[in-house]
Structures are given as structure tokens and as C-alpha cells.
Short mmCIF file of C-alpha atoms and ligand atoms in Angstrom, two decimals:
data_model
loop_
_atom_site.label_atom_id
_atom_site.label_comp_id
_atom_site.label_asym_id
_atom_site.label_seq_id
_atom_site.Cartn_x
_atom_site.Cartn_y
_atom_site.Cartn_z
CA MET F 173 99.42 87.63 103.65
CA PRO F 174 99.32 90.77 105.30
CA GLU F 175 97.84 93.25 103.86
CA ARG F 176 99.85 95.94 103.07
CA THR F 177 99.08 99.15 102.84
CA ARG F 178 100.45 100.90 100.64
CA TYR F 179 102.95 104.21 101.19
CA ILE F 180 103.58 106.79 99.10
CA ALA F 181 106.33 108.97 99.76
CA ALA F 182 107.24 113.07 98.81
CA ASN F 183 110.45 113.76 99.07
CA TRP F 184 111.61 117.15 97.78
CA LYS F 185 115.02 117.07 98.29
CA MET F 186 116.45 120.82 98.50
CA HIS F 187 113.27 122.76 97.32
CA LYS F 188 110.44 124.72 98.78
CA THR F 189 110.69 127.57 101.67
CA VAL F 190 108.76 127.40 103.81
CA ALA F 191 106.12 129.19 101.94
CA GLU F 192 105.96 127.27 99.14
CA ALA F 193 105.90 124.08 101.31
CA ALA F 194 102.32 125.62 102.76
CA GLU F 195 100.92 126.32 99.87
CA PHE F 196 101.77 122.37 98.43
CA VAL F 197 99.72 120.99 101.73
CA ASP F 198 97.09 123.82 101.73
CA ALA F 199 95.84 122.13 97.67
CA LEU F 200 97.63 118.44 97.73
CA LEU F 201 95.31 118.14 101.42
CA PRO F 202 91.90 118.08 99.51
CA ARG F 203 92.30 116.65 97.13
CA ILE F 204 93.66 112.68 98.94
CA ALA F 205 91.41 113.66 101.48
CA ALA F 206 89.54 109.60 100.59
CA THR F 207 93.08 107.76 100.14
CA GLN F 208 94.01 104.58 102.23
CA SER F 209 97.20 104.56 101.15
CA ASP F 210 100.54 106.98 103.55
CA VAL F 211 101.14 109.88 102.84
CA VAL F 212 104.06 111.17 103.46
CA LEU F 213 106.24 114.40 102.48
CA CYS F 214 109.49 114.41 103.60
CA PRO F 215 110.02 117.86 103.00
CA PRO F 216 114.21 119.47 103.15
CA PHE F 217 114.46 120.98 107.48
CA THR F 218 113.24 123.82 107.50
CA ALA F 219 110.65 123.72 106.31
CA LEU F 220 109.23 120.45 108.63
CA ASN F 221 107.21 122.01 111.40
CA GLU F 222 105.37 124.54 109.11
CA VAL F 223 104.16 120.29 107.65
CA VAL F 224 103.39 119.27 110.49
CA GLN F 225 101.65 122.12 112.21
CA ARG F 226 99.73 121.96 108.59
CA ARG F 227 98.39 118.43 108.33
CA TYR F 228 97.81 118.28 111.76
CA GLY F 229 93.90 116.51 111.58
CA THR F 230 94.86 114.25 108.39
CA ALA F 231 96.24 111.05 108.50
CA VAL F 232 99.44 112.35 106.33
CA LYS F 233 103.98 111.82 107.61
CA VAL F 234 105.91 113.93 107.98
CA ALA F 235 109.60 112.42 107.87
CA ALA F 236 113.03 114.49 107.47
CA GLN F 237 115.36 114.05 104.85
CA ASN F 238 118.14 112.53 106.80
CA MET F 239 119.73 113.18 110.91
CA HIS F 240 122.94 111.51 112.75
CA GLU F 241 122.72 108.96 114.74
CA GLU F 242 124.58 110.82 117.67
CA GLU F 243 122.32 112.07 120.08
CA SER F 244 124.02 115.99 120.75
CA GLY F 245 127.28 117.23 120.39
CA ALA F 246 129.42 118.92 118.42
CA PHE F 247 128.36 118.04 114.33
CA THR F 248 127.68 120.90 112.78
CA GLY F 249 125.09 121.70 110.71
CA GLU F 250 123.03 118.18 112.04
CA VAL F 251 120.32 117.23 113.32
CA SER F 252 119.31 113.73 115.70
CA ALA F 253 116.36 112.02 116.38
CA ALA F 254 114.88 113.87 119.27
CA MET F 255 115.25 116.79 117.50
CA LEU F 256 113.12 115.40 115.10
CA VAL F 257 110.98 113.72 117.72
CA GLU F 258 109.94 117.39 119.79
CA LEU F 259 108.31 118.03 116.05
CA ASP F 260 106.24 115.62 115.78
CA VAL F 261 108.60 113.99 112.68
CA GLU F 262 106.79 110.75 112.08
CA ALA F 263 110.04 108.98 109.63
CA VAL F 264 113.11 110.34 107.83
CA VAL F 265 114.94 109.56 105.23
CA LEU F 266 118.09 107.04 105.08
CA GLY F 267 120.97 106.29 103.00
CA HIS F 268 119.65 108.19 99.79
CA SER F 269 122.28 107.82 96.43
CA GLU F 270 121.90 111.75 97.34
CA ARG F 271 123.28 111.73 100.46
CA ARG F 272 125.28 108.57 99.81
CA GLN F 273 127.30 109.68 96.86
CA TYR F 274 127.31 113.79 97.71
CA PHE F 275 127.66 113.97 101.87
CA ASN F 276 129.66 110.92 102.00
CA GLU F 277 126.17 108.86 104.23
CA THR F 278 128.67 105.73 104.70
CA ASP F 279 127.17 102.63 105.64
CA GLU F 280 128.67 102.59 108.40
CA ALA F 281 126.77 105.88 109.74
CA LEU F 282 123.21 103.76 108.22
CA VAL F 283 124.33 101.17 110.52
CA ARG F 284 123.47 103.22 113.39
CA LYS F 285 121.32 105.42 112.11
CA VAL F 286 118.52 102.94 111.22
CA PRO F 287 117.97 101.86 114.61
CA VAL F 288 118.56 105.17 116.61
CA ALA F 289 116.22 106.31 114.18
CA LEU F 290 113.51 103.06 115.67
CA ALA F 291 115.01 103.46 119.30
CA ALA F 292 113.54 107.32 118.96
CA GLY F 293 110.29 106.15 116.40
CA LEU F 294 110.93 106.88 113.85
CA GLU F 295 110.29 105.28 111.08
CA PRO F 296 113.43 104.81 108.43
CA ILE F 297 112.65 104.90 104.69
CA LEU F 298 116.05 102.69 103.68
CA CYS F 299 116.60 103.86 100.52
CA VAL F 300 119.26 100.93 97.97
CA GLY F 301 119.94 100.72 94.63
CA GLU F 302 122.97 99.89 92.27
CA SER F 303 124.56 102.31 90.07
CA GLU F 304 124.25 101.97 85.91
CA ALA F 305 127.54 99.85 85.71
CA ALA F 306 126.76 97.34 88.98
CA ARG F 307 123.35 96.39 86.26
CA ASP F 308 124.95 96.21 83.03
CA ALA F 309 127.77 93.74 85.28
CA GLY F 310 124.94 92.08 85.67
CA GLU F 311 125.75 92.70 89.63
CA THR F 312 122.82 94.11 90.87
CA GLU F 313 121.50 91.45 93.79
CA GLU F 314 124.56 91.27 94.57
CA VAL F 315 124.69 95.17 95.48
CA LEU F 316 121.55 95.18 96.93
CA GLU F 317 122.33 92.68 98.99
CA ARG F 318 126.15 94.11 100.58
CA GLN F 319 124.12 97.23 101.01
CA LEU F 320 120.82 96.25 103.61
CA GLN F 321 123.26 93.74 105.08
CA ALA F 322 125.48 96.53 106.40
CA ASP F 323 122.65 98.98 107.14
CA LEU F 324 120.70 96.45 108.76
CA ALA F 325 123.50 94.76 110.92
CA GLY F 326 122.12 96.88 114.49
CA VAL F 327 118.29 96.31 113.64
CA GLU F 328 116.67 92.79 115.16
CA SER F 329 114.83 90.96 113.27
CA LEU F 330 112.13 91.05 115.10
CA ASP F 331 112.28 94.90 113.83
CA LEU F 332 113.05 94.68 110.66
CA ALA F 333 109.46 94.49 109.27
CA ARG F 334 109.55 98.15 111.05
CA VAL F 335 111.90 99.66 108.27
CA VAL F 336 110.31 101.42 104.89
CA ILE F 337 113.15 99.90 102.25
CA ALA F 338 113.18 102.44 98.82
CA TYR F 339 114.74 100.26 95.95
CA GLU F 340 116.15 102.90 93.69
CA PRO F 341 117.84 102.84 90.79
CA ILE F 342 120.71 106.03 90.24
CA TRP F 343 120.22 105.37 86.59
CA ALA F 344 116.58 106.15 87.29
CA ILE F 345 116.43 109.83 89.80
CA GLY F 346 115.78 112.25 87.75
CA THR F 347 116.38 110.92 84.99
CA GLY F 348 112.77 110.74 83.57
CA ARG F 349 114.15 106.50 82.45
CA THR F 350 111.89 104.33 85.01
CA ALA F 351 112.89 100.68 85.77
CA SER F 352 111.17 98.37 83.94
CA PRO F 353 107.50 96.97 85.53
CA GLU F 354 110.34 93.80 85.18
CA GLN F 355 113.19 95.29 86.93
CA ALA F 356 111.24 96.99 89.46
CA GLN F 357 109.63 93.49 91.04
CA GLU F 358 112.69 91.40 90.45
CA ALA F 359 115.15 93.58 92.82
CA CYS F 360 111.36 94.30 95.66
CA ALA F 361 111.24 91.34 95.43
CA TYR F 362 114.72 90.30 95.86
CA ILE F 363 115.36 92.46 98.79
CA ARG F 364 112.01 91.73 100.55
CA ASP F 365 114.05 87.88 100.20
CA VAL F 366 116.94 89.22 101.60
CA VAL F 367 115.26 90.38 104.55
CA ARG F 368 113.59 87.27 105.22
CA MET F 369 117.06 85.73 105.23
CA ARG F 370 117.94 87.89 107.51
CA GLY F 371 114.84 86.45 110.01
CA GLY F 372 112.80 89.15 109.62
CA VAL F 373 108.99 89.34 109.22
CA ALA F 374 109.06 89.75 105.22
CA ASP F 375 105.81 89.39 104.53
CA GLU F 376 105.26 92.11 106.13
CA LEU F 377 107.47 94.95 104.56
CA ARG F 378 106.71 97.03 102.57
CA VAL F 379 109.80 98.20 99.67
CA LEU F 380 109.17 101.36 97.58
CA TYR F 381 110.23 101.96 94.57
CA GLY F 382 112.05 105.19 93.66
CA GLY F 383 113.40 106.15 89.57
CA SER F 384 111.27 108.97 88.38
CA VAL F 385 108.29 107.95 88.83
CA LYS F 386 105.19 109.73 87.61
CA PRO F 387 101.95 110.58 87.62
CA GLY F 388 101.51 107.97 83.84
CA ASN F 389 103.28 105.14 85.51
CA ALA F 390 102.15 104.74 88.51
CA ALA F 391 99.42 102.25 88.40
CA GLU F 392 101.79 100.54 86.58
CA LEU F 393 104.78 99.67 88.90
CA LEU F 394 102.65 99.77 91.80
CA ALA F 395 100.49 96.87 90.65
CA LEU F 396 103.72 94.72 91.03
CA PRO F 397 103.01 92.05 93.89
CA ASP F 398 105.89 93.46 95.49
CA VAL F 399 105.90 97.10 94.84
CA ASP F 400 104.01 98.08 98.33
CA GLY F 401 104.39 102.16 97.53
CA ALA F 402 106.91 105.37 95.70
CA LEU F 403 109.40 107.68 96.57
CA VAL F 404 108.56 110.32 94.76
CA GLY F 405 111.36 113.14 93.54
CA GLY F 406 110.45 116.03 90.92
CA ALA F 407 107.19 114.47 90.51
CA ALA F 408 105.80 115.09 94.50
CA LEU F 409 106.83 118.52 93.57
CA ASP F 410 103.06 119.59 92.13
CA ALA F 411 100.59 118.84 94.15
CA GLU F 412 98.42 117.29 91.55
CA ASP F 413 100.90 115.02 89.67
CA PHE F 414 101.77 114.44 93.68
CA ALA F 415 98.14 113.83 94.33
CA ALA F 416 97.45 111.37 91.06
CA ILE F 417 100.34 109.55 91.75
CA VAL F 418 98.18 108.77 95.69
CA GLU F 419 95.27 108.40 93.61
CA ALA F 420 97.02 105.18 91.32
CA SER F 421 98.07 103.87 94.97
P1 PGA Z 1718 112.82 111.54 91.13
O1 PGA Z 1718 114.10 111.30 92.01
O2 PGA Z 1718 111.36 111.05 91.31
O3 PGA Z 1718 113.22 112.96 90.41
O4 PGA Z 1718 113.64 110.67 89.81
C1 PGA Z 1718 113.53 110.18 92.85
C2 PGA Z 1718 114.44 110.17 94.55
O5 PGA Z 1718 115.66 110.07 94.61
O6 PGA Z 1718 113.91 109.31 95.49
#
């Protein structure tokens, strides 16, 4: 089985000004100099350039938190793949549950966004995950399969392993309630199975867990066989905490 490089991403959401982002990067870099993992910072659009500039010469990658599927046009407030690539951004978070919930991010948009990102040379970090009601109703796998089939429908089988998939149960995001190791392992293994069924090179696919990952629970989650990394929100706002999570990977 191929060795999958660990992938630890910091999703800052709507946090950090340019000055705060700069301070974070300067504090983080010396702390993670020895890591073998892929470390990815996802600042808000306004801080992308600052983070890109400060990480040059290191292995740290930079991701945007969203992207529009069209090349250009009358889409006030949106940003295209080419605009991100021009800044030397390498990846983009797509389909985060907050975007699905508050900004009407739909599967119809995502089915176009994922291949557009790949074609532009951006690594998509596609987020999927069930609500608490869906989990309670025993529909977790159904929800995950539906989202994956819908959002990845425009991606060729051979390209599926170029997508990073983050399993983020909505009930665990920002709540302090982490999925149990059994729940995280089961869901991440299932995601890999769905990609395998779609004809993807599932052994190479990176599947992340996200939802209240902290320095104290990261090692246990990252040791699970099908969890290849983490998408970290709250604990990624502090350089020391995020460095501790990178160290646990
Ligand atoms: P959290 O957020 O770590 O604060 O739960 C994770 C995410 O939304 O990506």
C-alpha cells in the first residue's frame, strides 16, 4: 500500500488580519521545521498574499477557503481559480459546511468547482459530513455517499486521488465534541470505499478528519488507519496549538 503523506490544514475561517496572519506564520515556521507532513494554511482572501510571501522557502502550502467555478464575470464578491493561482496559492477548501449552510454552497456549484480547481492546478480540499439528525437517524453513510457522488461527478476516475477529502461531521465543528475514534475511522474508511467504487486510486487518497481537533486528541485521531490528516479550525488560530497538532502527525 502506498505511504500517504500526512496532511494537516489550518482553516482560519473569518479570523486574522494581515498583521495577525504574519505573526502566526513567523511563530509557526520554526516550530514545524522538522515535520514530514504536508502543512497547509487557509487564511481569508485578504491575508493569502502575506502568508504566501512569508512561507516561501518552506514546504508550507497555502489554500483559499472558497473559489468561484466561473473564469470571470459579474459575480460580486467572488474569486476565480486563476486569481488564486496568480498569488501562488496551491489549494482551495470547497464545500465547507459553513459555506453550505450560510452561503448557499450547493452540490451543483461543487460539481463544477472541483474539476475547475484541478484543471487550474489547485488541490481541492472537499469537505463532506453529516448533521447530528442524520447521524441519529443512522444515515451517515447515505449522506456521505450522496455528497461525494454529487460533488465529484465531474472528476475523472484517475484524478480522484488528487482531491483531498475532509470528513467533517457538522455536529463536531466548533462544538468541542469530537467524533470518537471509531466514528472517525468508520466514516473515513467509508469515504475511501466510495472513491474506490468510483474507480479512484483509493489507496493514495488523503482523507482528513475535522471537527474539534485539538492538541490533546490529535495523536489518537491521526493514528487511525484511514485518517490521513486533520482540518483544524479553532485550535489552528494559535501557532503553538497548531504546531502541537502538526507534531502529533
Ligand atoms: P473546529 O473547525 O476545529 O473549530 O471544530 C473545523 C472546521 O470547521 O474545519
